[in-house]
Short mmCIF file of C-alpha atoms in Angstrom, two decimals:
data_model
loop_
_atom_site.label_atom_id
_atom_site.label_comp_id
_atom_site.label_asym_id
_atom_site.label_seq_id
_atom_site.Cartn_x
_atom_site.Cartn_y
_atom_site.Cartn_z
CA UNK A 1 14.34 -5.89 -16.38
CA UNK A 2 12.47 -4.35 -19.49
CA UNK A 3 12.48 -1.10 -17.91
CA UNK A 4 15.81 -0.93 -18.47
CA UNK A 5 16.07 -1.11 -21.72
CA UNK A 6 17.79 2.01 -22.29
CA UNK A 7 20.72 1.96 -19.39
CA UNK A 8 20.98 -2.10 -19.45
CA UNK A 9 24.03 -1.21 -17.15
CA UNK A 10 22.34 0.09 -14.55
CA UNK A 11 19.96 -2.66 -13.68
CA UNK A 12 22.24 -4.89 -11.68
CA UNK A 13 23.08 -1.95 -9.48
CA UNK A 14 19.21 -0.24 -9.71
CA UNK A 15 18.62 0.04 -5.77
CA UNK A 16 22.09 1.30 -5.09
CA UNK A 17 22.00 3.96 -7.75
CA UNK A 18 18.25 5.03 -7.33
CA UNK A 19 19.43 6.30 -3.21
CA UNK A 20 22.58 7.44 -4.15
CA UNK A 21 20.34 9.96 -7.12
CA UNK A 22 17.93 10.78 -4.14
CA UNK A 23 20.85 11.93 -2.54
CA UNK A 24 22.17 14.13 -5.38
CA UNK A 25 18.88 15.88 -5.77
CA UNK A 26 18.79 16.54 -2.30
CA UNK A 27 22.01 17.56 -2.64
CA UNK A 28 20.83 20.39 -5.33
CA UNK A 29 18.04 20.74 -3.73
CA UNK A 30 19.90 22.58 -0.85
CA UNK A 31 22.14 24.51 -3.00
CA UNK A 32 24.88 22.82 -3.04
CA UNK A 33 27.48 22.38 -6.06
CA UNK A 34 27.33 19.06 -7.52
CA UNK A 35 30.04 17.94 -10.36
CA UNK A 36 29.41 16.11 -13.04
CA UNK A 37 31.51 15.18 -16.12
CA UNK A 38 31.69 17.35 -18.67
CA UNK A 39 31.77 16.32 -22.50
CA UNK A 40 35.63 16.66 -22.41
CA UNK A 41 35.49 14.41 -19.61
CA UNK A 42 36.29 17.08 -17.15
CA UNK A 43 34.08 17.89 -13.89
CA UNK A 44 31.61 20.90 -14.23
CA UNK A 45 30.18 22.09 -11.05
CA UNK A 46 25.81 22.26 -11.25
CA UNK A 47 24.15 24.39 -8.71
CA UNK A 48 20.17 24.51 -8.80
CA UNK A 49 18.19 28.02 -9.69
CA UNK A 50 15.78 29.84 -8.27
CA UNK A 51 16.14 28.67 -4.94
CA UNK A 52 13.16 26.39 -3.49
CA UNK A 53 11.54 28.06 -0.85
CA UNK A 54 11.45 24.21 1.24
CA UNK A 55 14.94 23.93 2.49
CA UNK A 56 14.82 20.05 2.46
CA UNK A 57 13.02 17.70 -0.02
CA UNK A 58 11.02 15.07 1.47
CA UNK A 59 11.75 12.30 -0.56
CA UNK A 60 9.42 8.70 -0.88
CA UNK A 61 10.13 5.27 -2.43
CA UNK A 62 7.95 2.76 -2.88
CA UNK A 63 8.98 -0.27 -1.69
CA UNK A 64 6.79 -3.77 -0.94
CA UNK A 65 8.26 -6.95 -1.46
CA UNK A 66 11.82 -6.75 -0.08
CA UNK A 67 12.45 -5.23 3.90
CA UNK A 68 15.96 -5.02 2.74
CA UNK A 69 14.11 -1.75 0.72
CA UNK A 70 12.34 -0.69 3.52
CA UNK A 71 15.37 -0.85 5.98
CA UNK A 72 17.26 1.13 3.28
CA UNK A 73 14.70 3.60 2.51
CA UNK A 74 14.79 4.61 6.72
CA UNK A 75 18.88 4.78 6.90
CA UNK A 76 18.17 7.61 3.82
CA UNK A 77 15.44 9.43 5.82
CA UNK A 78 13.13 8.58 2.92
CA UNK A 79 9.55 7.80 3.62
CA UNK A 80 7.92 4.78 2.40
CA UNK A 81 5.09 4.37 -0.07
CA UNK A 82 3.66 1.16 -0.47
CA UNK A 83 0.61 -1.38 -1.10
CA UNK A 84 -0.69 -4.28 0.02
CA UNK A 85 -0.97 -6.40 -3.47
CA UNK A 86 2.17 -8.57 -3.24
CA UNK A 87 2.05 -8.56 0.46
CA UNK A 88 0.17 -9.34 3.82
CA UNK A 89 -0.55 -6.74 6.33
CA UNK A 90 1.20 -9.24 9.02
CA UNK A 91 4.24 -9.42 6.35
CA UNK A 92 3.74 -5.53 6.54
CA UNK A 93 3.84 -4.98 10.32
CA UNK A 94 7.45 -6.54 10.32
CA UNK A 95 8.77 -4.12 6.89
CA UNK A 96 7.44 -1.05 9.08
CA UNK A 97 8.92 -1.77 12.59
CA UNK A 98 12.62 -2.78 10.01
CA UNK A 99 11.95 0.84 8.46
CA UNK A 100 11.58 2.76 11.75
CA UNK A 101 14.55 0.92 13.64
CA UNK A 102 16.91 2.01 10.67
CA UNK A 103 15.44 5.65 10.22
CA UNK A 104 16.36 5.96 14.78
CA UNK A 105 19.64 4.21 14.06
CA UNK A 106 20.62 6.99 11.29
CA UNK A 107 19.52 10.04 13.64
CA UNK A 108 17.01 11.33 11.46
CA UNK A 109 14.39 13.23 13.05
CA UNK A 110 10.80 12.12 13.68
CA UNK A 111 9.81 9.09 12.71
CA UNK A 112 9.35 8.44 8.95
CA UNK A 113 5.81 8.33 7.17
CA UNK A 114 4.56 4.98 5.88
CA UNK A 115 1.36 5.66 3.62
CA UNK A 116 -0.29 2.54 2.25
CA UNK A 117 -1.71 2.61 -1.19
CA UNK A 118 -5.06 -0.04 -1.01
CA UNK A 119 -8.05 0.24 -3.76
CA UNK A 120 -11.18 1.52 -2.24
CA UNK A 121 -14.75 1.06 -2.59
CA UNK A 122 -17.24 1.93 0.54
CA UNK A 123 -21.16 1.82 0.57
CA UNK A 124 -23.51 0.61 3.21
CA UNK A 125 -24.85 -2.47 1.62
CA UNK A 126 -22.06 -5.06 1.77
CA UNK A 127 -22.63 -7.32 -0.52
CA UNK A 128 -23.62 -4.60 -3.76
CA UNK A 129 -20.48 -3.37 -3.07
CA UNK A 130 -18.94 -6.16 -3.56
CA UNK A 131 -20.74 -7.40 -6.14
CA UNK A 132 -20.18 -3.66 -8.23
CA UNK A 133 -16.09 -3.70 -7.50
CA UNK A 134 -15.53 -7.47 -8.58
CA UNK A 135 -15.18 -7.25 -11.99
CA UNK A 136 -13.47 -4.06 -12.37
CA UNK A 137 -11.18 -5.35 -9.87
CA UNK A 138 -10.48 -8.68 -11.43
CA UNK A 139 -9.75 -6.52 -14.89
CA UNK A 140 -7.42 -4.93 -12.79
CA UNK A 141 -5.23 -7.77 -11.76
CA UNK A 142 -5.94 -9.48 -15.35
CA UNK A 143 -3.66 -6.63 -16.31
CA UNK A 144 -0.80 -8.19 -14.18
CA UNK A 145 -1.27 -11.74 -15.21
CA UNK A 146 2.23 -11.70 -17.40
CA UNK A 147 4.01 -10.66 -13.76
CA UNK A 148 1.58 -13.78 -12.05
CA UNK A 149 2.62 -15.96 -14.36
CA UNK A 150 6.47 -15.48 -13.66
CA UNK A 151 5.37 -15.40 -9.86
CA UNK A 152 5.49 -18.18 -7.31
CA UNK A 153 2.17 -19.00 -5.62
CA UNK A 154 3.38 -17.38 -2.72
CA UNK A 155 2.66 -13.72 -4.07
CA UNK A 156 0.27 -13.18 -1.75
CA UNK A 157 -2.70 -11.72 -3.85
CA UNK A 158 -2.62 -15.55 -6.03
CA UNK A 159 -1.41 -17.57 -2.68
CA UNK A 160 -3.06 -20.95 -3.12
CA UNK A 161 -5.22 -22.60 -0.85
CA UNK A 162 -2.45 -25.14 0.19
CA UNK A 163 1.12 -24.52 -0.75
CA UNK A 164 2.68 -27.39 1.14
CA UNK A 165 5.17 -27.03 4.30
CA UNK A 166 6.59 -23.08 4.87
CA UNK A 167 9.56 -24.48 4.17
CA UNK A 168 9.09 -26.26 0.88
CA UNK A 169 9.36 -24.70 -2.86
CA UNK A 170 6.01 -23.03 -3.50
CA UNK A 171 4.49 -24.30 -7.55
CA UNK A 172 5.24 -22.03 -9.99
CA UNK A 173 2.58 -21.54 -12.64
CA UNK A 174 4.05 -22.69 -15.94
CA UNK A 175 5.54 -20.56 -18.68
CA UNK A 176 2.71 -21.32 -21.18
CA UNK A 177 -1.08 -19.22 -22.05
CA UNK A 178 -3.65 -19.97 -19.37
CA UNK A 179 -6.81 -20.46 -20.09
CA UNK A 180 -9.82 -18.38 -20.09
CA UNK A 181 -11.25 -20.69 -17.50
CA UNK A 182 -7.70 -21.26 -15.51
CA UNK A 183 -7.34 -17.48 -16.02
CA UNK A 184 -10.90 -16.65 -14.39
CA UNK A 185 -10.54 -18.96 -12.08
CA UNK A 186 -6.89 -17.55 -10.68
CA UNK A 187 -8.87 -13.84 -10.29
CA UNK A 188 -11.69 -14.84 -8.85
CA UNK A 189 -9.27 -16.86 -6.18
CA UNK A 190 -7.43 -13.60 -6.30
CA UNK A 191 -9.89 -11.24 -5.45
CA UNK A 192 -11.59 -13.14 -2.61
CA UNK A 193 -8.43 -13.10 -1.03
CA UNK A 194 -7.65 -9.56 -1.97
CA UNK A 195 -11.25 -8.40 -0.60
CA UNK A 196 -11.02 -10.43 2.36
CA UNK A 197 -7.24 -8.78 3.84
CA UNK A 198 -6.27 -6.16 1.65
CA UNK A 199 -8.70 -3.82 0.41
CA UNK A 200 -11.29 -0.96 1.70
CA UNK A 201 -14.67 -2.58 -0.13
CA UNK A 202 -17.37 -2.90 1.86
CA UNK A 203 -19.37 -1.30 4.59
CA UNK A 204 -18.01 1.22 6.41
CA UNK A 205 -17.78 -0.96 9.39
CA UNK A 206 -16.48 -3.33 7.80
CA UNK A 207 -13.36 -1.35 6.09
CA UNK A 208 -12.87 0.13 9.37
CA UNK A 209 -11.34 -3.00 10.95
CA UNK A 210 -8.97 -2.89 7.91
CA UNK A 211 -8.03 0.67 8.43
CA UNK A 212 -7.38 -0.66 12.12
CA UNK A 213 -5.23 -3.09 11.39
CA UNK A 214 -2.99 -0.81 9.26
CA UNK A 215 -2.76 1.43 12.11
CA UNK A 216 -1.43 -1.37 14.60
CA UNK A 217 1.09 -2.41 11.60
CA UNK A 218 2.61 1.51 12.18
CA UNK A 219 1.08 2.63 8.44
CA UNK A 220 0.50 6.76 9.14
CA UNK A 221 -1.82 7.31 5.84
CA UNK A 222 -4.15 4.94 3.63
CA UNK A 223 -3.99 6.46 -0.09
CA UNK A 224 -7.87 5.21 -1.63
CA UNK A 225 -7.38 4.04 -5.29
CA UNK A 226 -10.64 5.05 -6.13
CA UNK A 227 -9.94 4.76 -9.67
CA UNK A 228 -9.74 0.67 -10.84
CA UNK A 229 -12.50 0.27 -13.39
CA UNK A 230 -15.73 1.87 -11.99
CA UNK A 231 -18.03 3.77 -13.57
CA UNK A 232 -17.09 7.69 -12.55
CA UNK A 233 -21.04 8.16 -11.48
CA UNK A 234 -20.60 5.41 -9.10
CA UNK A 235 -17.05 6.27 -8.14
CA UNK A 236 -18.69 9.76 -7.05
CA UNK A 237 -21.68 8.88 -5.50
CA UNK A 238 -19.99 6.71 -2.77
CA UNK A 239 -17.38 9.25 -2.09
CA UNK A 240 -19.16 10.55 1.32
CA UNK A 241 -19.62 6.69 2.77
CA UNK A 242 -15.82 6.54 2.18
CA UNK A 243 -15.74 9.99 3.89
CA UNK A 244 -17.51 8.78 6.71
CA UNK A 245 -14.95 6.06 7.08
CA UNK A 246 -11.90 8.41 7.00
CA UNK A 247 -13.76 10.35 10.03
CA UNK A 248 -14.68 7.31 11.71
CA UNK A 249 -11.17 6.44 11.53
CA UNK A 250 -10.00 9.12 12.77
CA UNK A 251 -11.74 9.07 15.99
CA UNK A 252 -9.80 8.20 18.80
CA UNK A 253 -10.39 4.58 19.82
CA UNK A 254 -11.91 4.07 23.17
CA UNK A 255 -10.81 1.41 25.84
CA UNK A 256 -13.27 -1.78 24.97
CA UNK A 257 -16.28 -1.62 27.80
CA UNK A 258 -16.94 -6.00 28.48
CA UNK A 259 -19.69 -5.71 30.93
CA UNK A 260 -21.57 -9.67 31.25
CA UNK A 261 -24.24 -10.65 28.73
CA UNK A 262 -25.49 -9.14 26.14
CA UNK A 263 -24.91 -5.91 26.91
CA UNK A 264 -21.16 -6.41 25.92
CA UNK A 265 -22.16 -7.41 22.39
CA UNK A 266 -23.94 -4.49 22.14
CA UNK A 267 -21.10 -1.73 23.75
CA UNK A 268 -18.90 -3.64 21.22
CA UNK A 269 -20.71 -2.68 18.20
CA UNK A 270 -21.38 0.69 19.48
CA UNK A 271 -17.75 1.18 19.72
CA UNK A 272 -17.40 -0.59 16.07
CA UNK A 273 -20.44 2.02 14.47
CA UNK A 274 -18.89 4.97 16.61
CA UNK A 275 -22.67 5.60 17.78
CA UNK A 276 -23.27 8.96 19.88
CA UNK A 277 -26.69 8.49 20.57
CA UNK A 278 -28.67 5.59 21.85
CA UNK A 279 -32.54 5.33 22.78
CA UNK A 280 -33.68 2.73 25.19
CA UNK A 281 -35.43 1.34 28.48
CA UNK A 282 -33.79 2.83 31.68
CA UNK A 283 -33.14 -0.80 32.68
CA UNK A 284 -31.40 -1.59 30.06
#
């Protein structure tokens, strides 16, 4: 509601208003006349100039907590940007399938682009990676800890270990300061949980499974906030492991091999490290 400090009157009606202005640029965007009202009250018709060369604007909204937004954002043949912070990649699944049933029931061609903001850290040994992205990451939610603290527990970055029945009222933290120990200890609970389901840091292999699971949820593109606190040097150096991952990712996947033994375990995790070559006894 702060953010509306300068058109208080709009805030009630913000998600109505914000399609009905994609639609007017869109609108000018094309070329056509538009009126608006004049200072004497009177209509005065605004056409755009020079012409853009792209006869339609593709237009995105980011949308993540609501599928009411994500329903909306298909019927307008806008495509969807959103992350993975105040919600679950299951919670996710069911947004994208809402998005693409109301972008076919509004005729619009295609089928809308759902890109999927998620921060990003890759390097071969696990656990340094880790290690290097956990503070800088926990600075990073520390900087939403006045939107936590008006949260329930069920924002799904903070979700504590045991909320009750799905059904009941979920604890709200209370209005007061937390302190520097409750405060530590709600990111450290927070980033566990954000590193375990919503976040590429890690091993490549490791991320890749994540990247997979955004693809079964329908999500076209994974945008890599590379940028949440670390060191530039470090940010840079690990840019070709999280290269390797986008290529690895982009691999088609192969039908899963399940011959008896051991040998499955070890077609499995050839299929996992997208290995090409292997050296070993004829029997085997």
């Amino acid at each position: 509601p702060q953010d509306f400090v300068l058109a208080p009157q709009a805030y009630a009606q913000r998600q109505r208003r914000m399609f009905e202005d994609i639609e007017t640029v869109r609108r000018l965007w094309r070329g056509e006349a538009v009126a608006f009202p004049g200072h004497d009250g009177e209509p005065v018709a605004v056409r755009t100039r020079p012409r853009p060369l792209q006869p339609e604007l593709p237009a995105w909204v980011t949308a993540a907590s609501h599928p009411h937004t994500f329903a909306e954002a298909g019927r307008a043949g806008c495509h969807v940007l959103t992350h993975l912070l105040g919600q679950t990649v299951e919670d996710l699944t069911a947004k994208v399938e809402a998005f693409r049933q109301a972008w076919r029931a509004a005729g619009h061609p295609g089928r809308g682009q759902v890109a999927v903001m998620v921060h990003a850290f890759v390097g071969e040994d696990e656990a340094r990676v880790r290690e290097l992205a956990r503070a800088p990451l926990k600075a990073y939610l520390r900087s939403s800890m006045d939107l936590i603290r008006r949260a329930a527990w069920n924002f799904p970055t903070f979700m504590a270990p045991d909320v009750g029945t799905a059904d009941a009222a979920p604890p709200v933290l209370e209005a007061q300061p937390l302190s520097d120990a409750e405060t530590e200890a709600v990111l450290e609970h927070a980033f566990e949980r954000y590193w375990r389901g919503s976040a590429l840091i890690g091993a490549p292999s490791r991320c890749l499974a994540m990247v997979r699971r955004l693809q079964e949820a329908g999500v076209d593109e994974i945008a890599c906030l590379i940028d949440f606190g670390l060191p530039t040097a470090q940010v840079l150096a690990h840019l070709e492991d999280l290269r390797r991952l986008m290529v690895l990712a982009q691999r088609p996947q192969r039908a899963p091999v399940a011959p008896a033994g051991d040998v499955a375990a070890l077609a499995a995790q050839m299929q996992a490290q997208a290995i090409t070559h292997l050296q070993c006894t004829p029997s085997l």
